[in-house]
Short mmCIF file of C-alpha atoms in Angstrom, two decimals:
data_model
loop_
_atom_site.label_atom_id
_atom_site.label_comp_id
_atom_site.label_asym_id
_atom_site.label_seq_id
_atom_site.Cartn_x
_atom_site.Cartn_y
_atom_site.Cartn_z
CA MET A 1 -49.24 -14.98 -6.74
CA ASN A 2 -46.89 -15.79 -4.32
CA SER A 3 -46.15 -19.89 -5.83
CA LEU A 4 -45.81 -18.35 -8.86
CA LEU A 5 -42.88 -16.06 -7.74
CA ASN A 6 -41.44 -18.49 -6.05
CA LYS A 7 -41.36 -20.46 -8.69
CA THR A 8 -39.18 -18.29 -10.67
CA PHE A 9 -36.84 -17.45 -7.22
CA PHE A 10 -36.11 -21.34 -7.19
CA LEU A 11 -35.90 -21.09 -10.58
CA ILE A 12 -33.33 -18.00 -10.43
CA ILE A 13 -31.38 -20.11 -8.05
CA PHE A 14 -31.20 -22.99 -9.99
CA LEU A 15 -30.01 -21.40 -13.23
CA SER A 16 -27.15 -19.27 -11.56
CA SER A 17 -25.69 -22.37 -9.79
CA GLN A 18 -25.16 -23.81 -13.20
CA PHE A 19 -22.67 -20.58 -13.22
CA ILE A 20 -21.13 -21.52 -9.46
CA LYS A 21 -18.50 -23.30 -11.11
CA SER A 22 -15.90 -25.15 -7.16
CA TYR A 23 -12.69 -26.47 -8.46
CA GLU A 24 -10.90 -29.38 -6.51
CA PHE A 25 -7.73 -28.49 -5.62
CA ASN A 26 -5.53 -31.34 -4.45
CA ILE A 27 -3.39 -28.51 -2.92
CA ARG A 28 0.72 -29.97 -1.55
CA GLN A 29 2.96 -27.63 0.97
CA VAL A 30 6.21 -27.90 -0.38
CA GLY A 31 8.94 -27.83 2.76
CA ASP A 32 8.57 -26.72 5.39
CA THR A 33 7.51 -22.87 6.09
CA PHE A 34 10.80 -20.69 4.45
CA ASP A 35 11.44 -16.69 6.15
CA ASP A 36 9.54 -13.79 4.12
CA PRO A 37 9.82 -15.64 1.71
CA TRP A 38 9.12 -13.39 -1.80
CA SER A 39 9.28 -14.85 -4.68
CA LEU A 40 11.12 -17.19 -6.68
CA ALA A 41 12.82 -18.52 -9.84
CA PHE A 42 12.72 -22.18 -11.69
CA ILE A 43 16.38 -23.20 -12.89
CA ASP A 44 15.43 -25.99 -14.18
CA GLU A 45 11.84 -28.54 -13.53
CA ASP A 46 12.77 -28.80 -10.17
CA LYS A 47 14.65 -26.43 -8.75
CA PHE A 48 13.61 -23.01 -7.81
CA LEU A 49 16.08 -19.75 -6.56
CA LEU A 50 13.58 -18.24 -3.32
CA SER A 51 14.57 -14.62 -2.83
CA GLU A 52 13.52 -14.28 1.24
CA MET A 53 13.48 -10.81 2.11
CA PRO A 54 15.90 -10.82 5.59
CA GLY A 55 19.07 -11.59 2.15
CA ASN A 56 19.09 -14.97 1.41
CA LEU A 57 18.67 -16.44 -1.77
CA LYS A 58 17.84 -19.97 -1.86
CA VAL A 59 18.38 -22.42 -4.56
CA ILE A 60 15.07 -25.11 -3.32
CA SER A 61 13.96 -28.71 -5.14
CA LEU A 62 10.21 -28.87 -5.86
CA ASP A 63 9.69 -32.23 -5.24
CA THR A 64 11.23 -32.08 -1.58
CA GLY A 65 10.82 -28.32 -0.78
CA GLU A 66 14.62 -29.04 0.86
CA LEU A 67 17.19 -26.47 0.46
CA ILE A 68 19.91 -27.86 -2.24
CA TYR A 69 21.80 -24.56 -1.67
CA SER A 70 22.19 -21.81 -0.25
CA VAL A 71 23.54 -18.89 -2.60
CA LYS A 72 26.47 -17.22 -1.20
CA GLY A 73 27.36 -12.95 -2.15
CA VAL A 74 23.93 -11.73 -2.31
CA PRO A 75 24.82 -8.24 -1.12
CA GLN A 76 23.01 -6.88 2.66
CA VAL A 77 20.16 -5.83 2.20
CA LEU A 78 17.24 -3.72 4.31
CA TYR A 79 15.71 -6.16 6.07
CA ASP A 80 12.59 -4.04 7.57
CA GLY A 81 9.01 -3.38 6.81
CA GLN A 82 8.12 -4.12 3.27
CA GLY A 83 12.07 -3.60 2.74
CA GLY A 84 15.13 -6.39 1.75
CA LEU A 85 15.40 -8.74 -0.36
CA SER A 86 12.82 -8.63 -3.33
CA ASP A 87 11.90 -9.84 -6.88
CA VAL A 88 14.88 -12.36 -8.68
CA VAL A 89 14.36 -13.05 -11.29
CA LEU A 90 16.28 -15.93 -14.29
CA ASP A 91 18.19 -13.78 -17.63
CA PRO A 92 16.76 -14.99 -20.78
CA LYS A 93 19.42 -16.72 -22.01
CA PHE A 94 20.03 -18.44 -18.35
CA SER A 95 20.66 -21.32 -19.38
CA GLU A 96 24.09 -20.12 -21.56
CA ASN A 97 24.62 -18.00 -19.32
CA LYS A 98 23.43 -17.89 -15.58
CA LYS A 99 22.78 -14.50 -14.71
CA ILE A 100 20.01 -13.34 -12.50
CA TYR A 101 18.51 -10.52 -12.07
CA PHE A 102 17.12 -9.07 -7.96
CA SER A 103 15.68 -6.63 -6.64
CA TYR A 104 16.30 -5.14 -2.66
CA SER A 105 16.23 -2.43 -0.97
CA ALA A 106 19.35 -1.52 1.12
CA GLU A 107 20.62 1.99 2.73
CA ASP A 108 22.38 4.74 0.90
CA THR A 109 24.88 6.21 2.30
CA GLU A 110 26.19 7.63 -0.91
CA GLU A 111 27.30 11.40 -0.58
CA GLY A 112 24.36 13.98 -1.40
CA GLN A 113 21.08 11.36 -0.96
CA LEU A 114 21.01 11.42 2.72
CA VAL A 115 17.46 11.70 4.05
CA ASP A 116 17.90 13.75 7.52
CA ASP A 117 15.24 11.85 9.83
CA LEU A 118 17.05 10.41 13.54
CA PHE A 119 15.53 7.28 13.25
CA SER A 120 15.49 5.90 10.29
CA PRO A 121 18.69 5.35 7.82
CA SER A 122 18.58 6.59 4.54
CA ASN A 123 17.28 3.95 1.30
CA THR A 124 15.91 3.19 -1.73
CA LEU A 125 15.43 0.27 -4.00
CA PHE A 126 18.47 -1.05 -5.70
CA VAL A 127 18.05 -3.62 -8.85
CA ALA A 128 21.85 -6.02 -8.79
CA SER A 129 22.98 -8.27 -11.55
CA ALA A 130 25.08 -10.87 -11.10
CA SER A 131 25.72 -15.00 -12.57
CA LEU A 132 25.18 -17.86 -10.42
CA VAL A 133 28.17 -19.95 -10.58
CA GLY A 134 28.52 -22.79 -8.01
CA ASP A 135 26.87 -21.72 -5.35
CA THR A 136 27.44 -18.37 -5.88
CA LEU A 137 26.84 -14.92 -6.66
CA LYS A 138 29.91 -13.32 -9.34
CA ASP A 139 30.53 -10.49 -11.12
CA LEU A 140 28.19 -8.28 -9.20
CA LYS A 141 26.18 -5.24 -10.31
CA ILE A 142 23.62 -2.73 -8.98
CA ILE A 143 22.18 -1.96 -12.00
CA PHE A 144 19.63 0.51 -11.12
CA LYS A 145 19.32 2.18 -8.13
CA ALA A 146 16.13 4.15 -7.79
CA LYS A 147 16.63 8.26 -7.47
CA ALA A 148 13.13 7.77 -5.05
CA TYR A 149 15.58 7.74 -1.22
CA ARG A 150 13.46 7.11 2.18
CA THR A 151 13.33 7.19 5.86
CA ALA A 152 10.74 4.70 5.80
CA PRO A 153 11.29 1.83 4.41
CA ALA A 154 7.41 1.90 2.74
CA HIS A 155 6.37 1.04 -0.65
CA TYR A 156 9.49 0.15 -2.78
CA GLY A 157 7.17 -2.34 -5.81
CA GLY A 158 10.79 -3.81 -6.71
CA LYS A 159 9.55 -6.15 -9.79
CA ILE A 160 11.88 -7.39 -13.07
CA ALA A 161 10.12 -8.23 -16.02
CA PHE A 162 11.84 -8.78 -19.74
CA LEU A 163 10.61 -7.76 -22.80
CA SER A 164 11.14 -9.03 -25.96
CA ASP A 165 14.01 -6.38 -27.04
CA GLY A 166 16.09 -7.68 -24.15
CA THR A 167 15.49 -4.01 -22.30
CA LEU A 168 13.91 -4.36 -18.15
CA ILE A 169 11.23 -3.20 -16.66
CA ILE A 170 11.52 -2.54 -12.72
CA THR A 171 8.68 -0.97 -11.31
CA SER A 172 9.11 1.63 -8.80
CA GLY A 173 6.62 2.75 -5.82
CA ASP A 174 5.72 6.49 -4.28
CA GLY A 175 7.87 5.23 -0.96
CA TYR A 176 4.11 5.94 0.43
CA ASN A 177 5.86 9.66 2.07
CA ASN A 178 6.57 10.85 -1.67
CA LYS A 179 3.30 9.91 -3.34
CA GLU A 180 3.34 13.31 -4.84
CA ASP A 181 6.45 12.97 -6.43
CA ALA A 182 4.84 10.30 -8.63
CA GLN A 183 3.85 12.93 -10.38
CA PHE A 184 6.79 14.88 -11.20
CA LEU A 185 9.23 13.43 -13.68
CA ASP A 186 12.66 14.41 -11.71
CA ASN A 187 12.73 11.02 -9.59
CA HIS A 188 11.78 7.19 -9.71
CA PHE A 189 9.10 7.50 -6.84
CA GLY A 190 5.64 5.80 -8.66
CA LYS A 191 8.10 4.86 -11.63
CA ILE A 192 7.74 2.78 -14.27
CA ILE A 193 11.33 1.93 -15.76
CA ARG A 194 12.79 0.81 -18.57
CA ILE A 195 16.81 -0.08 -18.96
CA ASN A 196 18.90 -2.31 -21.09
CA PRO A 197 20.08 -5.32 -18.80
CA ASP A 198 23.87 -3.21 -18.13
CA GLY A 199 21.77 -0.99 -16.48
CA SER A 200 21.90 2.06 -19.16
CA VAL A 201 19.66 4.02 -21.33
CA PRO A 202 17.31 2.73 -24.10
CA SER A 203 17.45 5.25 -26.42
CA ASP A 204 14.07 5.22 -27.78
CA ASN A 205 12.06 4.95 -24.00
CA PRO A 206 10.09 8.23 -23.98
CA PHE A 207 11.92 10.73 -22.17
CA VAL A 208 15.27 10.56 -22.80
CA ASP A 209 15.09 14.35 -24.93
CA GLN A 210 12.50 15.75 -22.21
CA ASP A 211 14.72 18.48 -19.48
CA ASN A 212 13.94 17.04 -16.01
CA ALA A 213 12.89 13.99 -17.16
CA LEU A 214 14.68 10.95 -15.69
CA PRO A 215 15.90 8.70 -18.61
CA GLU A 216 14.76 5.98 -17.78
CA ILE A 217 11.52 6.82 -16.81
CA TYR A 218 8.57 4.23 -18.84
CA SER A 219 5.73 5.68 -17.31
CA TYR A 220 4.40 7.62 -13.81
CA GLY A 221 1.43 7.66 -12.09
CA HIS A 222 1.95 4.66 -9.57
CA ARG A 223 1.54 3.87 -6.27
CA ASN A 224 3.22 0.31 -5.15
CA MET A 225 3.48 -2.13 -8.39
CA GLN A 226 3.58 -5.12 -7.57
CA GLY A 227 2.94 -7.66 -9.75
CA LEU A 228 4.16 -7.83 -13.21
CA VAL A 229 3.37 -9.92 -15.96
CA ILE A 230 4.96 -8.81 -20.48
CA SER A 231 3.29 -11.24 -22.33
CA ASN A 232 3.94 -9.96 -26.32
CA ASP A 233 5.13 -7.17 -25.34
CA VAL A 234 2.67 -5.94 -23.26
CA ILE A 235 2.67 -4.47 -19.91
CA TYR A 236 0.29 -5.81 -17.60
CA GLU A 237 0.03 -4.43 -13.79
CA ASN A 238 -1.68 -4.62 -10.06
CA GLU A 239 -0.80 -1.98 -8.23
CA HIS A 240 -1.49 -1.54 -4.51
CA GLY A 241 -3.60 1.19 -3.89
CA PRO A 242 -4.29 1.97 -0.18
CA LYS A 243 -8.05 1.94 1.23
CA GLY A 244 -9.61 1.39 -1.74
CA GLY A 245 -7.84 1.82 -5.47
CA ASP A 246 -5.89 -1.35 -6.05
CA GLU A 247 -5.17 -0.80 -9.61
CA PHE A 248 -4.70 -3.68 -12.61
CA ASN A 249 -3.47 -2.10 -15.56
CA ILE A 250 -2.14 -2.17 -19.54
CA VAL A 251 0.79 0.19 -19.24
CA GLU A 252 1.92 2.52 -22.57
CA PRO A 253 5.26 4.55 -23.24
CA GLY A 254 4.80 7.68 -21.26
CA LYS A 255 2.02 6.88 -19.81
CA ASN A 256 0.21 9.22 -16.81
CA TYR A 257 -1.65 6.61 -14.43
CA GLY A 258 -2.26 8.70 -12.40
CA TRP A 259 -1.87 8.49 -8.65
CA PRO A 260 -2.33 10.60 -6.35
CA ALA A 261 -3.96 13.44 -8.13
CA ILE A 262 -6.98 10.37 -8.75
CA CYS A 263 -7.97 7.12 -7.38
CA TYR A 264 -11.08 4.48 -6.00
CA CYS A 265 -9.94 5.11 -2.64
CA VAL A 266 -9.40 7.24 0.45
CA ASP A 267 -6.29 7.08 3.30
CA TYR A 268 -5.08 4.00 5.31
CA SER A 269 -5.96 6.68 7.79
CA GLY A 270 -10.31 8.01 5.71
CA ALA A 271 -8.38 10.76 4.63
CA GLN A 272 -8.59 12.18 0.93
CA ILE A 273 -6.21 12.02 -0.79
CA THR A 274 -8.61 14.02 -3.51
CA PRO A 275 -11.78 13.64 -4.90
CA PHE A 276 -11.00 12.87 -8.15
CA THR A 277 -11.18 9.72 -9.95
CA GLU A 278 -10.29 10.85 -13.28
CA MET A 279 -8.75 13.78 -15.11
CA GLU A 280 -7.72 14.47 -19.03
CA GLY A 281 -3.90 12.89 -19.76
CA MET A 282 -4.73 9.90 -16.92
CA GLU A 283 -4.98 6.49 -18.11
CA GLN A 284 -7.69 4.49 -15.75
CA PRO A 285 -6.87 1.45 -14.48
CA LEU A 286 -8.92 -1.62 -16.47
CA THR A 287 -10.25 -2.54 -13.22
CA TYR A 288 -10.20 -1.86 -9.62
CA TRP A 289 -10.63 -3.74 -6.32
CA ARG A 290 -12.29 -1.08 -4.04
CA PRO A 291 -12.24 -2.61 -1.13
CA SER A 292 -8.50 -3.53 -1.51
CA ILE A 293 -7.74 -6.77 -1.64
CA ALA A 294 -3.29 -5.51 -1.88
CA PRO A 295 -3.28 -7.18 -4.64
CA SER A 296 0.60 -8.48 -3.81
CA GLY A 297 2.23 -11.50 -7.73
CA MET A 298 0.43 -12.37 -11.08
CA MET A 299 1.13 -14.00 -13.25
CA LEU A 300 0.24 -15.10 -17.22
CA TYR A 301 -1.14 -18.72 -17.24
CA SER A 302 -0.40 -21.43 -19.55
CA GLY A 303 -3.38 -23.53 -19.18
CA LYS A 304 -1.14 -26.87 -19.01
CA LYS A 305 -2.82 -28.53 -16.27
CA PHE A 306 -6.27 -26.99 -15.80
CA LYS A 307 -6.55 -25.63 -19.76
CA GLU A 308 -10.10 -24.26 -18.61
CA TRP A 309 -8.33 -21.04 -17.14
CA LYS A 310 -5.51 -20.84 -20.36
CA ASP A 311 -4.69 -17.13 -20.13
CA SER A 312 -5.59 -15.98 -17.15
CA PHE A 313 -3.90 -13.73 -14.49
CA PHE A 314 -3.51 -14.79 -11.51
CA ILE A 315 -3.19 -11.54 -8.67
CA SER A 316 -2.21 -12.99 -4.89
CA ALA A 317 -3.62 -11.28 -2.15
CA LEU A 318 -2.44 -9.64 0.91
CA SER A 319 -4.63 -8.39 3.09
CA GLY A 320 -8.22 -10.46 1.17
CA LYS A 321 -6.53 -13.37 1.38
CA ILE A 322 -7.54 -14.50 -2.22
CA LEU A 323 -6.39 -16.04 -5.85
CA SER A 324 -7.88 -14.11 -7.76
CA ARG A 325 -8.65 -15.44 -11.44
CA LEU A 326 -8.91 -11.73 -14.17
CA THR A 327 -9.44 -12.21 -17.28
CA LEU A 328 -9.68 -10.27 -20.74
CA ASN A 329 -12.35 -9.20 -22.97
CA SER A 330 -12.27 -7.13 -25.37
CA GLY A 331 -10.59 -4.58 -23.18
CA LYS A 332 -13.37 -6.16 -19.86
CA VAL A 333 -12.15 -7.65 -16.59
CA GLU A 334 -13.64 -10.39 -15.51
CA GLU A 335 -12.63 -11.32 -12.07
CA GLU A 336 -13.23 -15.28 -10.31
CA ILE A 337 -12.27 -15.69 -6.52
CA LEU A 338 -10.50 -18.20 -5.75
CA LEU A 339 -9.25 -19.78 -2.73
CA LYS A 340 -12.00 -18.00 -0.23
CA ASP A 341 -11.11 -19.62 2.61
CA PHE A 342 -7.55 -20.35 2.62
CA ASN A 343 -7.15 -17.86 5.14
CA GLU A 344 -3.42 -17.42 3.90
CA ARG A 345 -2.03 -13.76 3.40
CA LEU A 346 -0.61 -14.68 -0.02
CA ARG A 347 3.01 -12.56 -1.41
CA ASN A 348 2.78 -14.03 -4.65
CA VAL A 349 2.16 -17.07 -8.04
CA TYR A 350 4.08 -18.75 -9.99
CA GLU A 351 3.40 -21.18 -12.68
CA THR A 352 5.81 -24.78 -12.20
CA PRO A 353 7.48 -25.90 -15.80
CA SER A 354 4.94 -28.88 -15.70
CA GLY A 355 1.80 -26.50 -14.84
CA ASN A 356 0.66 -26.23 -11.95
CA ILE A 357 0.24 -22.71 -9.83
CA LEU A 358 2.39 -22.34 -6.59
CA LEU A 359 1.42 -19.78 -4.13
CA LEU A 360 3.93 -18.21 -1.69
CA THR A 361 2.65 -17.54 1.37
CA ASP A 362 3.72 -13.78 3.57
CA GLY A 363 5.91 -13.06 6.38
CA PRO A 364 8.36 -14.75 8.71
CA GLY A 365 7.02 -18.70 8.77
CA GLY A 366 6.00 -18.24 5.17
CA LYS A 367 5.15 -21.49 3.57
CA ILE A 368 5.03 -22.70 -0.17
CA PHE A 369 1.77 -24.05 -1.41
CA GLU A 370 1.31 -26.34 -5.13
CA LEU A 371 -2.01 -26.55 -6.24
CA SER A 372 -2.97 -29.60 -9.28
CA PRO A 373 -6.01 -29.99 -10.34
CA MET B 1 -19.25 12.04 39.62
CA ARG B 2 -16.26 14.20 39.44
CA ILE B 3 -13.82 10.88 37.45
CA LEU B 4 -16.73 10.49 35.14
CA ARG B 5 -17.29 14.42 34.31
CA PHE B 6 -13.20 14.38 33.96
CA PHE B 7 -13.39 11.88 31.17
CA ILE B 8 -16.18 12.98 29.84
CA TYR B 9 -14.44 16.41 29.24
CA LEU B 10 -10.82 15.30 28.50
CA PHE B 11 -12.63 12.74 25.48
CA CYS B 12 -13.62 16.14 24.43
CA ALA B 13 -10.82 18.28 24.50
CA THR B 14 -9.67 14.75 22.32
CA ALA B 15 -12.05 15.08 20.20
CA PHE B 16 -12.17 19.51 19.73
CA ALA B 17 -8.31 18.58 18.82
CA SER B 18 -9.50 16.69 16.02
CA LEU B 19 -12.72 18.09 14.42
CA LEU B 20 -9.64 21.42 14.12
CA SER B 21 -7.70 18.90 12.92
CA ALA B 22 -8.88 17.18 10.23
CA PRO B 23 -9.46 20.49 8.03
CA ILE B 24 -5.72 20.24 8.70
CA SER B 25 -4.98 17.50 5.53
CA SER B 26 -7.56 18.75 4.13
CA PHE B 27 -5.95 21.73 2.45
CA PHE B 28 -3.16 20.01 2.35
CA SER B 29 -4.08 17.65 -0.24
CA LEU B 30 -6.45 20.46 -1.70
CA TYR B 31 -3.90 22.85 -2.07
CA TRP B 32 -1.20 20.64 -3.93
CA ILE B 33 -3.88 19.18 -6.09
CA ASP B 34 -5.02 23.11 -7.06
CA THR B 35 -1.86 23.91 -7.73
CA TYR B 36 -0.89 20.70 -9.38
CA VAL B 37 -4.07 20.37 -11.40
CA ASP B 38 -6.10 23.50 -11.22
CA SER B 39 -9.29 22.10 -10.97
CA VAL B 40 -10.69 22.44 -6.90
CA SER B 41 -13.80 23.23 -7.52
CA VAL B 42 -16.46 24.29 -4.67
CA ALA B 43 -18.69 21.52 -4.54
CA ASP B 44 -14.94 19.36 -3.80
CA ILE B 45 -13.90 21.22 -1.22
CA VAL B 46 -16.88 20.65 0.82
CA PHE B 47 -16.46 17.14 -0.21
CA THR B 48 -13.38 16.67 0.97
CA LEU B 49 -13.96 18.83 4.97
CA LEU B 50 -16.81 15.94 5.24
CA SER B 51 -15.34 13.77 4.21
CA ASP B 52 -12.27 15.13 6.76
CA ILE B 53 -14.09 15.33 9.70
CA PHE B 54 -16.16 12.43 9.07
CA ASN B 55 -13.67 10.15 8.27
CA TYR B 56 -11.04 11.19 8.97
CA GLY B 57 -11.82 12.44 12.64
CA PRO B 58 -12.33 9.62 14.21
CA THR B 59 -8.77 7.97 13.50
CA LEU B 60 -7.53 11.05 14.69
CA PHE B 61 -10.08 10.71 17.92
CA LEU B 62 -8.00 7.96 18.95
CA ILE B 63 -4.37 8.90 17.45
CA TYR B 64 -4.31 11.63 19.97
CA LEU B 65 -6.04 9.88 22.61
CA ILE B 66 -2.63 8.28 23.07
CA GLY B 67 -1.00 11.61 23.77
CA PHE B 68 -4.11 13.02 26.28
CA LEU B 69 -4.76 10.18 28.97
CA PRO B 70 -1.10 10.38 30.08
CA THR B 71 -0.40 14.13 29.78
CA PHE B 72 -3.66 14.89 31.24
CA ILE B 73 -4.57 12.66 33.38
CA ILE B 74 -1.19 13.10 35.03
CA GLY B 75 -1.20 16.85 34.43
CA THR B 76 -5.13 17.47 36.41
CA PRO B 77 -3.72 16.44 40.22
CA LEU B 78 -0.28 17.09 40.01
CA LEU B 79 -1.99 21.31 38.70
CA SER B 80 -4.02 20.79 41.19
CA TYR B 81 -2.12 20.04 44.05
CA PHE B 82 0.47 22.67 43.21
CA LYS B 83 -2.96 24.78 42.56
CA ILE B 84 -1.34 26.92 39.67
CA ARG B 85 -4.44 27.39 37.54
CA SER B 86 -3.16 29.22 35.28
CA VAL B 87 -5.24 28.13 31.55
CA ILE B 88 -1.97 28.47 29.58
CA THR B 89 -0.56 25.00 31.19
CA PHE B 90 -3.26 23.07 29.63
CA GLY B 91 -3.16 24.33 27.15
CA LEU B 92 0.30 23.39 26.43
CA PHE B 93 -0.82 20.37 27.89
CA GLY B 94 -2.71 19.71 24.73
CA LEU B 95 -0.55 20.63 22.14
CA CYS B 96 2.38 17.92 24.27
CA SER B 97 -0.56 15.28 24.00
CA VAL B 98 -1.10 15.60 20.16
CA MET B 99 3.67 16.52 20.06
CA VAL B 100 3.24 13.13 21.93
CA SER B 101 0.36 11.17 19.78
CA ILE B 102 1.92 11.65 16.13
CA PHE B 103 6.38 11.02 17.68
CA LEU B 104 4.80 7.59 18.82
CA VAL B 105 2.07 6.77 15.75
CA GLN B 106 4.67 7.99 12.85
CA GLU B 107 7.60 7.76 14.09
CA VAL B 108 7.53 4.30 16.64
CA ILE B 109 4.60 2.67 16.12
CA ILE B 110 4.13 2.79 12.23
CA GLY B 111 7.13 4.42 11.03
CA THR B 112 4.94 5.80 7.92
CA LYS B 113 3.43 10.13 8.03
CA VAL B 114 -0.40 8.09 7.94
CA ILE B 115 -2.05 11.81 9.83
CA SER B 116 -1.66 13.33 5.81
CA GLY B 117 -1.67 16.58 7.25
CA SER B 118 1.80 15.95 9.03
CA ARG B 119 3.48 15.67 6.45
CA THR B 120 5.67 19.40 5.95
CA SER B 121 6.73 21.30 9.44
CA PHE B 122 4.40 24.03 8.30
CA GLY B 123 1.75 20.82 9.63
CA LEU B 124 3.06 19.39 11.72
CA ALA B 125 2.09 23.34 13.81
CA LEU B 126 -1.13 23.21 12.37
CA HIS B 127 -1.85 20.40 14.19
CA TYR B 128 0.15 21.42 18.01
CA LEU B 129 -1.45 24.48 17.38
CA THR B 130 -5.38 22.38 17.52
CA GLY B 131 -3.82 20.23 20.81
CA PHE B 132 -3.01 23.65 22.60
CA PHE B 133 -6.51 25.11 21.78
CA ALA B 134 -7.76 21.81 23.20
CA GLY B 135 -6.11 22.84 26.07
CA LEU B 136 -8.17 25.88 26.14
CA TYR B 137 -10.89 24.55 26.17
CA PHE B 138 -10.74 21.40 27.89
CA ALA B 139 -9.10 24.24 31.16
CA SER B 140 -12.49 25.77 30.90
CA THR B 141 -15.14 23.40 30.68
CA TYR B 142 -13.85 20.43 33.36
CA LYS B 143 -14.36 21.75 36.24
CA ASN B 144 -18.46 22.28 34.95
CA LYS B 145 -21.48 20.21 35.99
CA LEU B 146 -22.30 18.03 33.18
CA SER B 147 -25.87 19.62 31.91
CA ALA B 148 -28.96 17.56 30.21
CA LYS B 149 -28.31 20.34 27.50
CA PHE B 150 -24.78 19.14 26.99
CA ILE B 151 -24.97 15.33 27.12
CA PHE B 152 -27.92 15.74 25.21
CA SER B 153 -26.16 17.62 22.41
CA SER B 154 -22.92 15.03 22.47
CA VAL B 155 -25.03 12.36 22.21
CA VAL B 156 -26.80 13.88 18.71
CA VAL B 157 -22.59 14.97 17.38
CA ILE B 158 -21.73 11.11 18.21
CA LEU B 159 -24.97 10.28 15.47
CA LEU B 160 -24.11 12.12 13.38
CA PHE B 161 -20.77 10.64 13.30
CA ILE B 162 -22.12 7.48 12.79
CA VAL B 163 -24.68 7.99 9.64
CA ALA B 164 -22.34 11.32 7.72
CA PRO B 165 -20.28 8.84 6.66
CA LYS B 166 -22.86 5.89 5.62
CA MET B 167 -24.29 9.09 4.20
CA LEU B 168 -20.68 10.04 2.31
CA ASN B 169 -20.08 6.65 1.43
CA ILE B 170 -23.51 6.82 -0.86
CA PHE B 171 -23.15 10.63 -2.04
CA SER B 172 -19.93 8.58 -3.65
CA GLN B 173 -20.20 6.28 -5.47
#
């Protein structure tokens, strides 16, 4: 009997091992170190714009990792806590108009917007557009300033992506201390925003005709959304939970994603935020992580180099120090954990024009790694 | 032995303040949810209270120690030296300890309001009050000898704090 059990056990182990693939990457470090790199955007096959949180925008060679030039004319940012220069994206017609869009946190002392705090300045999330002419930003215009004034430099969101109609989707985080505001439509805490590239509000936004609602709001009840991908006009986002409750969502107009009324989490301190995980009128995530991995950047992979990973979502993780590969099969999410032993806090993940995977690590002294088959 | 006794009772006073403070957070979170969605049941209240006492209480204990240790280590000998025996003074020491702890952790070290019940002035005042009561508790105990009953109760409470969070986790899954 024991022998039969042993054989069965080893057979199960053997069969399981056939489904566990181990992938071999070539990992190449691109250049030396960077100062809190946050995001990048390829301006051609070999060059990318890199945003660094202290407020630097640099053009870097993918091949050598060397600085080609630093971009002048970046506005003053608030580099503190989680704040600073954040996402940078190219206009869909960048090759013609050289226009870029970027998000950042900055102080805002506009009358009536001061938050009373002795120690920290009132600040919020900004999104600006500008033309990259030579090595200088021209025609800088602030197209969005979040009505989400806070003193704690935390939870800005700050991701930007384009829908096919040319409108911009922006993530605006809950500011940490203002989590309940994510449930109310009179502010931009914990909201996904949709605006036109000139900053105006599209007339078909879900709350344009609703009293006491800000017209830029596209969806609400979010926390700190750090990953954003739009594919075939479907908006995918991931957001940090506190302890547990990181989420991967499909975002639809006008919907409430529940934070902080529902959550698969407790607060960092261990305090209960809510006893509820679901509620009528509030959306459930496609998947959630408990314990947290702190999902950061996200990209949808084309399959150019790693053929078997076509249409996979890659999510970089900060505290999890992993690269998560997600696949969607008729609404169900399957996850594969990659780079388990890489031991780096991953800030963002991108695909290079040739189909390799590019990873940004977090913090001052952050690095860029290129993964190729 | 007197020093050991002093620290044991100081830890007990800090734990006392933490246990009083944890439900403040439960109250504020449940109050908000109830006003917003109007669906909080008695079971939700009990679960939240227990979860906060056992999961959040230990965090508060560590945070409050930042204030209680220096305040009482410096303050108690000073009170003896000046022969001040007012228990209210110990209450004020406790209040100041909580004040210092919250200020240091939220404004200087972390920068966000990690103590969830303290985000309003009323919530802050309640936290300070728990420090005051902890100070009174310390004043009434720190000269007592350690009895076997006291040591046994303390061990039971510590064990409870090790076991209960795991049990709650199992029930909440």
